[in-house]
Tab-separated table of C-alpha atoms (C1' of nucleotides) in Angstrom:
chain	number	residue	atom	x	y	z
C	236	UNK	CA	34.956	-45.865	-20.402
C	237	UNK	CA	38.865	-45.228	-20.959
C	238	UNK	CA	39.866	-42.046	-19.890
C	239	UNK	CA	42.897	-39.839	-20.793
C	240	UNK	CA	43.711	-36.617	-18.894
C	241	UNK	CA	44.874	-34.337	-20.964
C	242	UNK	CA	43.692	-31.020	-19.216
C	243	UNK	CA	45.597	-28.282	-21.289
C	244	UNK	CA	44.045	-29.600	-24.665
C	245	UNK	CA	40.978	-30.164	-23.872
C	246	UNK	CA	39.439	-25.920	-24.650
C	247	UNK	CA	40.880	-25.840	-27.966
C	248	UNK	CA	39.403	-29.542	-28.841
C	249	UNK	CA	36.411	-28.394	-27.639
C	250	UNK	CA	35.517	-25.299	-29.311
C	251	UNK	CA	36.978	-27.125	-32.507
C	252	UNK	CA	33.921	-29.870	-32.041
C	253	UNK	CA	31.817	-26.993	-30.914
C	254	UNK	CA	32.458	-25.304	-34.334
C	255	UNK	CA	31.464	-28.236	-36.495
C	256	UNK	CA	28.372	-29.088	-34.169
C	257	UNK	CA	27.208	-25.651	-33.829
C	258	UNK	CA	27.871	-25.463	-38.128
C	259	UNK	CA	25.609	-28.446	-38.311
C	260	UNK	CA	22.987	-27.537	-36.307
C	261	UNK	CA	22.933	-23.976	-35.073
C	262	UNK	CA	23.054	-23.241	-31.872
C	263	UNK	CA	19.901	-23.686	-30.330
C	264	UNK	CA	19.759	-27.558	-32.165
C	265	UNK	CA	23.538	-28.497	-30.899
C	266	UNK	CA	23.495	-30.266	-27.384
C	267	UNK	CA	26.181	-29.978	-24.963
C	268	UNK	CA	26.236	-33.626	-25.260
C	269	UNK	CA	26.991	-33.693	-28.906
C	270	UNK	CA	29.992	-31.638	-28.496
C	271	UNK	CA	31.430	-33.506	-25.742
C	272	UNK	CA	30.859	-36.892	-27.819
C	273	UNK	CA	32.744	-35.032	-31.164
C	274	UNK	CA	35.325	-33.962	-28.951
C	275	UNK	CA	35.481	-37.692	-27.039
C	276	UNK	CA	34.927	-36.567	-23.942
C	277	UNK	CA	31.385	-37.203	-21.354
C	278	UNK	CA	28.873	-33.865	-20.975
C	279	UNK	CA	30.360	-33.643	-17.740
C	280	UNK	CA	33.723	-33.011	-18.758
C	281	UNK	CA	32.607	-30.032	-20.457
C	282	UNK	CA	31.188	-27.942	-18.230
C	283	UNK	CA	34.710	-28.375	-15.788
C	284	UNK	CA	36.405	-26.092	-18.893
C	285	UNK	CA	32.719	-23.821	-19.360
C	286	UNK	CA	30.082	-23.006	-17.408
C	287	UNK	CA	27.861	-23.125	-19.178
C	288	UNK	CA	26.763	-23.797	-23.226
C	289	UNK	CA	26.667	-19.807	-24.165
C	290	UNK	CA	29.994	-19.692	-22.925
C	291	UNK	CA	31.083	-22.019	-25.790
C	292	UNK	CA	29.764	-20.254	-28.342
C	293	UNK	CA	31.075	-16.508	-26.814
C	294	UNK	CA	34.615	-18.433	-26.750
C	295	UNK	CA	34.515	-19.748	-30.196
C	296	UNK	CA	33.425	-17.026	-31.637
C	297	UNK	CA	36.278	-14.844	-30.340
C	298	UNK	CA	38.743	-17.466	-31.518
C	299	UNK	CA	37.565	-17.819	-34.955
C	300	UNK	CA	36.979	-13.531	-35.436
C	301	UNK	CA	40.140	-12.968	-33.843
C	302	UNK	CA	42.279	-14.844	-36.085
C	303	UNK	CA	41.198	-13.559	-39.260
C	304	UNK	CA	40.904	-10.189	-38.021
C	305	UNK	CA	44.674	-10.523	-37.016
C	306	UNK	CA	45.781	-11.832	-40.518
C	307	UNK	CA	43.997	-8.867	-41.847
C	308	UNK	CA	46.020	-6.420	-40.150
C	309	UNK	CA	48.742	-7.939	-40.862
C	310	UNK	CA	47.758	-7.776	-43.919
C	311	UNK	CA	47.071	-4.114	-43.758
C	312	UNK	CA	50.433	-3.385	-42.325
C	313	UNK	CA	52.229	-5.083	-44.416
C	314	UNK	CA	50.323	-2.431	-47.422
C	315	UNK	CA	51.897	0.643	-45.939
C	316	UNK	CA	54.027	1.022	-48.839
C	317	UNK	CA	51.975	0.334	-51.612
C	318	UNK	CA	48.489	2.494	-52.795
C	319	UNK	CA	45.415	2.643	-50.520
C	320	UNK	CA	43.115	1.214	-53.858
C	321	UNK	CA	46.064	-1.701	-53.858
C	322	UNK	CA	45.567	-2.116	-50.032
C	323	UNK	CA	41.977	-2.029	-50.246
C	324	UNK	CA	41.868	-4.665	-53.146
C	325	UNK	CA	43.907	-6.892	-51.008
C	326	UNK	CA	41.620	-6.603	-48.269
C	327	UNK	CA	38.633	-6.886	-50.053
C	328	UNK	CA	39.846	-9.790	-51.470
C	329	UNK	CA	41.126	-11.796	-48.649
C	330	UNK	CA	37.991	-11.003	-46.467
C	331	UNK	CA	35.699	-12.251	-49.111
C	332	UNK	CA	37.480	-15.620	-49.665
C	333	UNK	CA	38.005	-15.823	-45.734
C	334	UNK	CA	34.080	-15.399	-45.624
C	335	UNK	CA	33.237	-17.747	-48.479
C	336	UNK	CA	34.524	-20.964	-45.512
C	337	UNK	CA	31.789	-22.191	-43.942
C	338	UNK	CA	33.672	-22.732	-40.942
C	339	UNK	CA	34.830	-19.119	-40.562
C	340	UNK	CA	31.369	-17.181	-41.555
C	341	UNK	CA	29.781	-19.572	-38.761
C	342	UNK	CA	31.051	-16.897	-36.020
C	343	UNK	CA	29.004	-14.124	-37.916
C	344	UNK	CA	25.912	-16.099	-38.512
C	345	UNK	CA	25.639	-17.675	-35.137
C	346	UNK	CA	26.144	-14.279	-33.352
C	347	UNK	CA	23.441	-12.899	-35.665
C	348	UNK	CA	21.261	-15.361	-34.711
C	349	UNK	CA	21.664	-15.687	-31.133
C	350	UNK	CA	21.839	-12.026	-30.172
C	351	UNK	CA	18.069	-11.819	-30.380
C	352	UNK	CA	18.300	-13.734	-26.805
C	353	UNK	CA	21.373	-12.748	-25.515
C	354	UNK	CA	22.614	-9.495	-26.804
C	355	UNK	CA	25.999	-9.579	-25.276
C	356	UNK	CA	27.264	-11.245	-27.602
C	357	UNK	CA	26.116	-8.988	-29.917
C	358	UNK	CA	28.045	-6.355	-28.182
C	359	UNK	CA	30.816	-8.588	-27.555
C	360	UNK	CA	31.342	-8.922	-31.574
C	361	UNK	CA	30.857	-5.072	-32.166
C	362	UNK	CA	33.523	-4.380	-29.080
C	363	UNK	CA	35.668	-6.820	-30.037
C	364	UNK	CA	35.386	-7.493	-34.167
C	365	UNK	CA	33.678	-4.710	-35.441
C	366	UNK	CA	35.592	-1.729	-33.894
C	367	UNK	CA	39.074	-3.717	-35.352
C	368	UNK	CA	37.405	-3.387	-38.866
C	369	UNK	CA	36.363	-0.053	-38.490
C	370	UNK	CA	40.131	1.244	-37.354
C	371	UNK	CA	41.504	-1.109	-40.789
C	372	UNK	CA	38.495	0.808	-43.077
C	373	UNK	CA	39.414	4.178	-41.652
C	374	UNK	CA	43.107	4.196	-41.397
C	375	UNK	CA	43.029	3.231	-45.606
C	376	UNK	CA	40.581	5.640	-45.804
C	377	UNK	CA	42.667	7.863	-44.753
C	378	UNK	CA	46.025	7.585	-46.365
C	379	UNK	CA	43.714	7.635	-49.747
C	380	UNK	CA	42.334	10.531	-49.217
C	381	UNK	CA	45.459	11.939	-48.293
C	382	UNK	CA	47.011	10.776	-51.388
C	383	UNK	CA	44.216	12.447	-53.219
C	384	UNK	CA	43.248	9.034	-54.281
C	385	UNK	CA	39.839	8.595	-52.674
C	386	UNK	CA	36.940	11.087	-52.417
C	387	UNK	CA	36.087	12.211	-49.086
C	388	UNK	CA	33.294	10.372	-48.342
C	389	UNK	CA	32.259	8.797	-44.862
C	390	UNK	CA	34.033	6.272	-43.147
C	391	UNK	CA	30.701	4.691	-41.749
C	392	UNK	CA	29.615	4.634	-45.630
C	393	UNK	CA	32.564	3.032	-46.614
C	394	UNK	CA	32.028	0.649	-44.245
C	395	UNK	CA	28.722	-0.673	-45.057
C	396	UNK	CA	30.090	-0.810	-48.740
C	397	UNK	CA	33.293	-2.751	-48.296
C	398	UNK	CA	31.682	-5.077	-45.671
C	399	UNK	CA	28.156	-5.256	-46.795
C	400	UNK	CA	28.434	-6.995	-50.346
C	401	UNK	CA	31.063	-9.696	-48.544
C	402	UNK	CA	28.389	-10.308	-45.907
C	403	UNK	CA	25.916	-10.569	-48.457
C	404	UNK	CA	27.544	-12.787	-50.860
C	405	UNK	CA	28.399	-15.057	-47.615
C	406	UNK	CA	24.770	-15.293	-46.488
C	407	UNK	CA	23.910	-16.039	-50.877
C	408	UNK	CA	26.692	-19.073	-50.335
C	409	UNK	CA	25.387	-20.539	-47.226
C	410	UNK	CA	22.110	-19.852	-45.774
C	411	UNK	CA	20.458	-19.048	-48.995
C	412	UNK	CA	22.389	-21.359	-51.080
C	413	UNK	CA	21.006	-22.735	-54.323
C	414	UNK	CA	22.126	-25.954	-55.054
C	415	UNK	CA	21.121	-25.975	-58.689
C	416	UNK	CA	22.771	-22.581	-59.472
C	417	UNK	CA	25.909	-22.051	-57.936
C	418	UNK	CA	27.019	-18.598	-57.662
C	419	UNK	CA	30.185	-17.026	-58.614
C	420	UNK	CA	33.993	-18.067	-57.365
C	421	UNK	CA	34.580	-15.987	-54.253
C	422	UNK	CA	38.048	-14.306	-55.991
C	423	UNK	CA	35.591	-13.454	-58.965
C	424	UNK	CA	32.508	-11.543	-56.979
C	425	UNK	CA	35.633	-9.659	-54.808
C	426	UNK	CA	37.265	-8.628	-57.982
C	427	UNK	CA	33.907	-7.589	-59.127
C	428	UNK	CA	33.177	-5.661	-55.781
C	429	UNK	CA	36.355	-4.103	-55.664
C	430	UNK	CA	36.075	-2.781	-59.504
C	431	UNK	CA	32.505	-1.222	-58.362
C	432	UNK	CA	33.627	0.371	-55.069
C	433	UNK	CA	36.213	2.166	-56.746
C	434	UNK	CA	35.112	2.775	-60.224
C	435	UNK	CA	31.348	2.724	-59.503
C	436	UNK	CA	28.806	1.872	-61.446
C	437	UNK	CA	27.670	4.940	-63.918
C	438	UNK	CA	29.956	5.071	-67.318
C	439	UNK	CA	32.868	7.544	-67.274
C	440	UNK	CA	35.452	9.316	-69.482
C	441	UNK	CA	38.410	7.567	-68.150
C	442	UNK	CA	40.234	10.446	-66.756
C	443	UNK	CA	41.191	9.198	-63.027
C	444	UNK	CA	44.510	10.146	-61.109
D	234	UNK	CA	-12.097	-16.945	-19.393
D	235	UNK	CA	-14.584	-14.958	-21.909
D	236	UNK	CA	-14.812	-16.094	-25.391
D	237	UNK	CA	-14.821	-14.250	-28.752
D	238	UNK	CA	-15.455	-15.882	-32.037
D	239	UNK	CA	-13.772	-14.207	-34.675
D	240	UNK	CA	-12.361	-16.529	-36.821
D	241	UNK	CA	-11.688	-14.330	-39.799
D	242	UNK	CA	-9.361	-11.908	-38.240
D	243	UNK	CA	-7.623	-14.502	-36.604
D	244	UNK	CA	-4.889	-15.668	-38.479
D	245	UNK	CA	-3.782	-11.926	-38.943
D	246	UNK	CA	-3.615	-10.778	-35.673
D	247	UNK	CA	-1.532	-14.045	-34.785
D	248	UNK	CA	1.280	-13.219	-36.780
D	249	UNK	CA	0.842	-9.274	-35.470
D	250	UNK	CA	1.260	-10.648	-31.869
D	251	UNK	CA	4.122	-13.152	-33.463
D	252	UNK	CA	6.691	-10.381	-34.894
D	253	UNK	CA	5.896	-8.439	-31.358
D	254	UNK	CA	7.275	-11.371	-29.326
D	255	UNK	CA	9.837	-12.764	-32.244
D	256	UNK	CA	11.339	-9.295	-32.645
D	257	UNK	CA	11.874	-9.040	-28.394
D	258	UNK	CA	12.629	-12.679	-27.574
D	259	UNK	CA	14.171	-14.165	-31.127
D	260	UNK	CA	12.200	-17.249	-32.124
D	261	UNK	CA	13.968	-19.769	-29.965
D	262	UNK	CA	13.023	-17.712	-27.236
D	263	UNK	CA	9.647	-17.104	-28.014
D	264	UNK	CA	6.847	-19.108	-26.470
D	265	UNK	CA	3.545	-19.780	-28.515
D	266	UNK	CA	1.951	-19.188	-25.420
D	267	UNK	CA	3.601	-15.786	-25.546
D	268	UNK	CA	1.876	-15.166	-28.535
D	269	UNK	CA	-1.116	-16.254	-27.716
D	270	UNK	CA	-1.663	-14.232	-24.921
D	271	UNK	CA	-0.955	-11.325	-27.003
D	272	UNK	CA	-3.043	-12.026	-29.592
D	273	UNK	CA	-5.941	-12.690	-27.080
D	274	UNK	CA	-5.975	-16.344	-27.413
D	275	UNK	CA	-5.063	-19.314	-25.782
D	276	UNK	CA	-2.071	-21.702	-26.717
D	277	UNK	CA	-4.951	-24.019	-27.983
D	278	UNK	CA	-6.442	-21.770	-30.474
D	279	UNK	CA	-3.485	-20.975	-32.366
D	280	UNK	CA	-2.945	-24.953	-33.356
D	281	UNK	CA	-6.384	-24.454	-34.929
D	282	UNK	CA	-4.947	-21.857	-37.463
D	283	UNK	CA	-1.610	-23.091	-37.693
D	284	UNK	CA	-0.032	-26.229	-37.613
D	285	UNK	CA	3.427	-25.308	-35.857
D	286	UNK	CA	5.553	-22.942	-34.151
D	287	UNK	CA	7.229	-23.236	-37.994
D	288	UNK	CA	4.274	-22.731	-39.328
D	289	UNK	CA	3.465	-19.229	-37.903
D	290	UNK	CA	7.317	-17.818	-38.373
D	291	UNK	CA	7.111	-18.961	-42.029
D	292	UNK	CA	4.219	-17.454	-42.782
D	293	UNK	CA	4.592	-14.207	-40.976
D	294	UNK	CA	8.404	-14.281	-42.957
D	295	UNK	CA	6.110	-14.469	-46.035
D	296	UNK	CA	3.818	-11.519	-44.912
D	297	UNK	CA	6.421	-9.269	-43.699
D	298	UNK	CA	8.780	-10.008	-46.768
D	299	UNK	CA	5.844	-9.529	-49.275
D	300	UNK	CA	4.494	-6.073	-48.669
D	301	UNK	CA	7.588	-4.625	-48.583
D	302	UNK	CA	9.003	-6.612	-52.365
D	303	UNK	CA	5.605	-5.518	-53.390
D	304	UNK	CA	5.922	-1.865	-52.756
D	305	UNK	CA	9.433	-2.178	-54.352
D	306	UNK	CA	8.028	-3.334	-57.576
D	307	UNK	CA	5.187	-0.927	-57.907
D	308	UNK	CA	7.975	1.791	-57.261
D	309	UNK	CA	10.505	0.195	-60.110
D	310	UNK	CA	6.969	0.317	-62.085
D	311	UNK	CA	6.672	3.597	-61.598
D	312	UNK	CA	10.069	4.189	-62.464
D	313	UNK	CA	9.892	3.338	-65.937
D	314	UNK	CA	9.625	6.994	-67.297
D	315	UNK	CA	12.545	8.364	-65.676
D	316	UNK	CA	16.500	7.502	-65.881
D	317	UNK	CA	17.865	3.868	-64.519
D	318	UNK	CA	19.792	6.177	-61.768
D	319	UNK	CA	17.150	7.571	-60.770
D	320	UNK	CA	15.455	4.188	-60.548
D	321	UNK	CA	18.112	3.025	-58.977
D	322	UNK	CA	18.333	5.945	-56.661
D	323	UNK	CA	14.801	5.573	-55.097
D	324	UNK	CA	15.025	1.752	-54.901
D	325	UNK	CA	18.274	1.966	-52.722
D	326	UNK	CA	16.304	5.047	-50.244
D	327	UNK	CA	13.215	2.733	-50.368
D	328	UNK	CA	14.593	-0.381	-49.191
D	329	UNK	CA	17.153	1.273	-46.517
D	330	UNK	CA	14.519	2.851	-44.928
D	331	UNK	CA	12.588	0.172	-44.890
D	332	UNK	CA	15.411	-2.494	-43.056
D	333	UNK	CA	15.938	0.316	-41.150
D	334	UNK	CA	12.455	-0.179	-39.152
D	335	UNK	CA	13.028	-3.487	-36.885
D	336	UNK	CA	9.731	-4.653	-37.138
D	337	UNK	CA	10.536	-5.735	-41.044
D	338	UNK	CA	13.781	-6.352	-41.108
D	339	UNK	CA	12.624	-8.694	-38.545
D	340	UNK	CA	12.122	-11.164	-41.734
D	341	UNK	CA	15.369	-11.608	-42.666
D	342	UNK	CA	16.912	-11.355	-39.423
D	343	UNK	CA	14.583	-14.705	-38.056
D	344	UNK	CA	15.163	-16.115	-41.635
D	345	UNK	CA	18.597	-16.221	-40.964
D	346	UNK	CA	19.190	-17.179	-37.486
D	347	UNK	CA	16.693	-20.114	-38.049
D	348	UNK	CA	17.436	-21.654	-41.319
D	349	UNK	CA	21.099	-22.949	-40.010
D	350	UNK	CA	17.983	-25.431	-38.357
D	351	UNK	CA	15.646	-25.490	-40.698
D	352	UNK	CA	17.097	-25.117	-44.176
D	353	UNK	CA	13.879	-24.723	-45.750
D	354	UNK	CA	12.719	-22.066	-44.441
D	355	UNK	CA	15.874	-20.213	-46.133
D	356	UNK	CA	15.251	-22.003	-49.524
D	357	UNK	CA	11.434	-20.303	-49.204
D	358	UNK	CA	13.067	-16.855	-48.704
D	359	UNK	CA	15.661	-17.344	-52.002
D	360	UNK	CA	12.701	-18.039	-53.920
D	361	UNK	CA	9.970	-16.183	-52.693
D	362	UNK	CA	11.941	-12.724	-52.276
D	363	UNK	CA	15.140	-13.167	-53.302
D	364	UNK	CA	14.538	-14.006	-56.508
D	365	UNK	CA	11.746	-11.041	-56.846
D	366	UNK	CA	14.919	-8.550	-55.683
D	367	UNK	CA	16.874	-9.910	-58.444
D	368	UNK	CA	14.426	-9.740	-60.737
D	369	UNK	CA	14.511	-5.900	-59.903
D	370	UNK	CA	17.840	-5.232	-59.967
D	371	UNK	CA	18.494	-7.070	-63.301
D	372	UNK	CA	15.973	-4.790	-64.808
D	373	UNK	CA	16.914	-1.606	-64.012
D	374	UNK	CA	20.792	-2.713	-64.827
D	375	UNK	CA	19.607	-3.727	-67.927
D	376	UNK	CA	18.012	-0.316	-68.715
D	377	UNK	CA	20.860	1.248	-67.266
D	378	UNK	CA	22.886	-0.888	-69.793
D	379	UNK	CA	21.112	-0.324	-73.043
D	380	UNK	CA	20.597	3.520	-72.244
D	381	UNK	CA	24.478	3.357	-72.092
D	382	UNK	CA	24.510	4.949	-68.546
D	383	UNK	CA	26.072	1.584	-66.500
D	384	UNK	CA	28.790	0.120	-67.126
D	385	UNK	CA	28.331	-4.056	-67.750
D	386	UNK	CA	28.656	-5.338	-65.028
D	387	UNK	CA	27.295	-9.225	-63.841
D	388	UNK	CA	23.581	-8.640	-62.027
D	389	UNK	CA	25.070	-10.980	-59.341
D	390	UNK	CA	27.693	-8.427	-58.755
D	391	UNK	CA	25.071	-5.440	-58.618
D	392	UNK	CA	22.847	-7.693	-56.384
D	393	UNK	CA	25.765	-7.382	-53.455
D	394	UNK	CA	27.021	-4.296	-54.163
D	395	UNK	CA	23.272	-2.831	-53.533
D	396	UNK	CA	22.068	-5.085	-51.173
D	397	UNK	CA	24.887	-5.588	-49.311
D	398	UNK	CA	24.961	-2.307	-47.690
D	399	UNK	CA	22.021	-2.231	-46.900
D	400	UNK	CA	21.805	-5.719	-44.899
D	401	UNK	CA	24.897	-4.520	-43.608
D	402	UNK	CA	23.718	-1.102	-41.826
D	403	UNK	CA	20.351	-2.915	-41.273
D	404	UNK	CA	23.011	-5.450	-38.675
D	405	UNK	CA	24.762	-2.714	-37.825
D	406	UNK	CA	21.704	-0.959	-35.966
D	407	UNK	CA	19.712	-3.959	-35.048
D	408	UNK	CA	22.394	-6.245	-33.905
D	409	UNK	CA	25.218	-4.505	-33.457
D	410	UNK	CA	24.152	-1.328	-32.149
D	411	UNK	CA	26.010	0.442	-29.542
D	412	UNK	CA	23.898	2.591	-27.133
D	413	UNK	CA	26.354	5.197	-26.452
D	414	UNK	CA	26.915	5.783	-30.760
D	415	UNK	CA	23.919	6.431	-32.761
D	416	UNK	CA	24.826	5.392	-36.207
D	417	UNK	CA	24.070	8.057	-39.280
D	418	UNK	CA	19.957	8.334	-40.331
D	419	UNK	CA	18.523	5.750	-43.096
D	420	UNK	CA	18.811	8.643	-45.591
D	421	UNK	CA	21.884	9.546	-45.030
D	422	UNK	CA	23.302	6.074	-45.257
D	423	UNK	CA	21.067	5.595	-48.462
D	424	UNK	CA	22.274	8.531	-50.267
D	425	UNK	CA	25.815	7.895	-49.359
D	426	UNK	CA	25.520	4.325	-50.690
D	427	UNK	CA	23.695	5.594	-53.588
D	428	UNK	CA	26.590	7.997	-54.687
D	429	UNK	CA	28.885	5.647	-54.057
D	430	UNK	CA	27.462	2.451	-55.545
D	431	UNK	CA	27.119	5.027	-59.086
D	432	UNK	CA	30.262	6.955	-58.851
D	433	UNK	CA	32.755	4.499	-56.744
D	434	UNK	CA	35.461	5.724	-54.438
D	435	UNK	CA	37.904	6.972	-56.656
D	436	UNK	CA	38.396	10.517	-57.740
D	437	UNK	CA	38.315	11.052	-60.728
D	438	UNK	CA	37.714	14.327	-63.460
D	439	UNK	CA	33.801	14.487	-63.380
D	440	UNK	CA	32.988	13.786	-67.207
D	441	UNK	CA	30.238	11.610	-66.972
D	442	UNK	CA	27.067	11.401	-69.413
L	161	DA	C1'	-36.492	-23.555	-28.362
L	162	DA	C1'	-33.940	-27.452	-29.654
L	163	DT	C1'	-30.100	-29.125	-32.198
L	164	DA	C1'	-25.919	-28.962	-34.753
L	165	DT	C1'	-21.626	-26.876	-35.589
L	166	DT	C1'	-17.284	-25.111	-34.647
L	167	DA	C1'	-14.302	-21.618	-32.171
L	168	DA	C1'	-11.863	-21.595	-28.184
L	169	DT	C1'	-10.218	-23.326	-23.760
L	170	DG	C1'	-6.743	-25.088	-20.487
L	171	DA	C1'	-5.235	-29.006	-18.169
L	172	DC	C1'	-2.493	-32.600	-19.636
L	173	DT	C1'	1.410	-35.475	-21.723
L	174	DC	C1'	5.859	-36.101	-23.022
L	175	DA	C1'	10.349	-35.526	-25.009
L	176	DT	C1'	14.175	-32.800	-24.522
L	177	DG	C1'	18.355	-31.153	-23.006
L	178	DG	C1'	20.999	-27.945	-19.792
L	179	DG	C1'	23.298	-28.276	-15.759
L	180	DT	C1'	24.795	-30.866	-11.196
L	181	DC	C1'	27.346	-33.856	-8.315
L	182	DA	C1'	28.766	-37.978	-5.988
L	183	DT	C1'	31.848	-41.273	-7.655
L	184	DT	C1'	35.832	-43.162	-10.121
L	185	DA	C1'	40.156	-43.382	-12.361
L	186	DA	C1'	44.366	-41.305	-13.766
L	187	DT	C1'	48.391	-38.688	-12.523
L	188	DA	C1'	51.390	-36.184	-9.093
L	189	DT	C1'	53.726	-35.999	-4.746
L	190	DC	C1'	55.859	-37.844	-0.836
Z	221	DG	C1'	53.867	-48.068	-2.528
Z	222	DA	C1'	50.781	-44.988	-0.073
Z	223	DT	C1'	48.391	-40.645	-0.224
Z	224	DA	C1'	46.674	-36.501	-2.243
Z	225	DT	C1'	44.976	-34.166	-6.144
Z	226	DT	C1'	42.175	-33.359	-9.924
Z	227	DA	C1'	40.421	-34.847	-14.632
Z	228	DA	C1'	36.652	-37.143	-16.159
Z	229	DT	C1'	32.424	-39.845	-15.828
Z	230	DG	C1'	27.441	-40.621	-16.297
Z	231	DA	C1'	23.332	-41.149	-13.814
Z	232	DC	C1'	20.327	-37.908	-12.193
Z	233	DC	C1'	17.326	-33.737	-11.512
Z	234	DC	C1'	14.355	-30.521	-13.180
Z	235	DA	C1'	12.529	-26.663	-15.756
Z	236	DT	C1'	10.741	-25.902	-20.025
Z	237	DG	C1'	7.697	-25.610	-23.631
Z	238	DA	C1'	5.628	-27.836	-27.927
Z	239	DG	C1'	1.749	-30.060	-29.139
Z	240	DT	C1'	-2.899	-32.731	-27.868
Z	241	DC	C1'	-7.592	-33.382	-26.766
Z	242	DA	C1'	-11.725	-33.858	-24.106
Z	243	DT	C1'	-14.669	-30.279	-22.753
Z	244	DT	C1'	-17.181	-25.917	-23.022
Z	245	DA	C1'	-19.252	-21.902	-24.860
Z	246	DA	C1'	-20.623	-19.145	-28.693
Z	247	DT	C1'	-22.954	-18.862	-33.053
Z	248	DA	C1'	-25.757	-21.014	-36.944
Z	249	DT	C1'	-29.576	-23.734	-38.487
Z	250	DT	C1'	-34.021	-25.850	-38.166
DNA sequence: AATATTAATGACTCATGGGTCATTAATATC
DNA sequence: GATATTAATGACCCATGAGTCATTAATATT
């Protein structure tokens, strides 16, 4: 076979093939082999940049959270002058359409499923995602409340609210797609989400701040 | 070895020994010898009830994910006296207290670490379950709706915004739980979704119906 | 008690795929 | 151009575990 040696590449172009291997057939059904081949390099060649096949997925996984958790707060910086709700909305928004690629939400589903057998990386994602998205929750959480915007209300609540429709609607769009009824644009269902988390859902007087 | 015919309760106490080993070793992991030893059995006798190491996950998936919709729709039932909140209100405590016991939200959790490999088995969920939970959740909105306590919002919206959390906090203490931080109790969690899902974030001059 | 039926066994096959390593080819150094 | 270095190969090893099936033991039937 030709060969080309081309030894500071080679990670990057591997986790890329990893990414689309592992998209297409989970974790357990990708072989080492099948990533080396989408990358064009021989199983061997593999294992001289990882040791081993978890390692793979542990590295892709930080390299796909960690760049949209850095755009995020970025993103989240760059709202310090504006409203918390406007902040939030932004966030909301960009998280949810981040989510609806296939090729991003893979790091989330594949460290759901393969913490079962190997919670570190379970714990990896909570040290390393999680407690990023926690500080961006809490520190708009904050300045709204300050503002006398927000209600006082947990930031471990707010949490689960913000996150938990995005992750749902992700796992409605992928793993429990239906192909005869597509669901909603991703823009539309965070615009939706956003109006509930802030308005709510029971019929008011308007009479807000 | 001794021998006990029992073929009736068979089946059954497969799938009990099943979600034991599934819930500690993930289904990858998961041997069917493992499961036959717990259920009393040799690897042998559990081909002659099921067909397939699929075969047992899908229908313990099935088992698992109908008591629990089943409960939920006797308690909607029941629910048909008293205010869509309320409704509302009891469905969101039910369910997160549910998820928040491993052994059932065991369903989901295999569900979706498997179907990225076997795509059906996720297609069998969306209709068997999911569709049953929307079912719910479009009734009581549409009570909530004609009563002229909730504001009209899309069902698909609703679905997230109520499920979400709940999936979400269900990861956050199966998955992603950290040792050394106990995360807030079911009820808590429920509650504080519940208040927020009705009322939102914002503060605002309490003037509601 | 003899015979038929079927629940249950456990040793077996076989494909699979992760990981290794001696070898080879490409670059770097002198 | 010769030598050293290391990127890359691919044949190989080996554990694993799903699924099979001829055999055996427990009940049912006569």
């Amino acid at each position: 076979m030709a060969r080309k040696r081309r030894p500071a590449a080679r990670p990057e172009e591997i986790l890329d093939a990893a990414l689309a291997v592992f998209t297409e057939m989970g974790f357990a059904g990708a072989r080492v082999e099948d990533i080396a081949t989408r990358a064009g390099l021989s199983k061997g060649a593999v294992y001289v940049y990882f040791d081993s096949k978890h390692a793979i997925l542990t590295a892709l996984v930080r390299r796909l959270a960690d760049r949209v958790i850095g755009a995020a707060e970025a993103l989240v910086e760059a709202g310090a002058a504006v409203s918390a709700e406007q902040t939030l909305r932004s966030l909301l928004g960009f998280i949810a359409v981040q989510m609806s690629d296939p090729k991003i939400s893979a790091a989330p589903r594949l460290v759901i499923a393969e913490s079962q057998r190997f919670p570190e990386i379970g714990a990896m994602y909570r040290d390393v995602v999680l407690a990023r998205v926690r500080r961006l929750i809490a520190r708009i959480l904050e300045k709204g409340i300050a503002q006398g915007a927000f209600r006082d209300v947990a930031p471990e609540v707010l949490l689960r609210l913000c996150g938990g429709p995005i992750v749902a609607h992700m796992f409605l769009t992928t793993v429990f797609a239906d192909p005869d009824a597509p669901g909603p644009a991703p823009d539309v269902i965070a615009k939706g989400i956003a109006d509930m988390v802030l308005n709510g859902l029971k019929v008011r007087q308007e009479t807000a701040t």
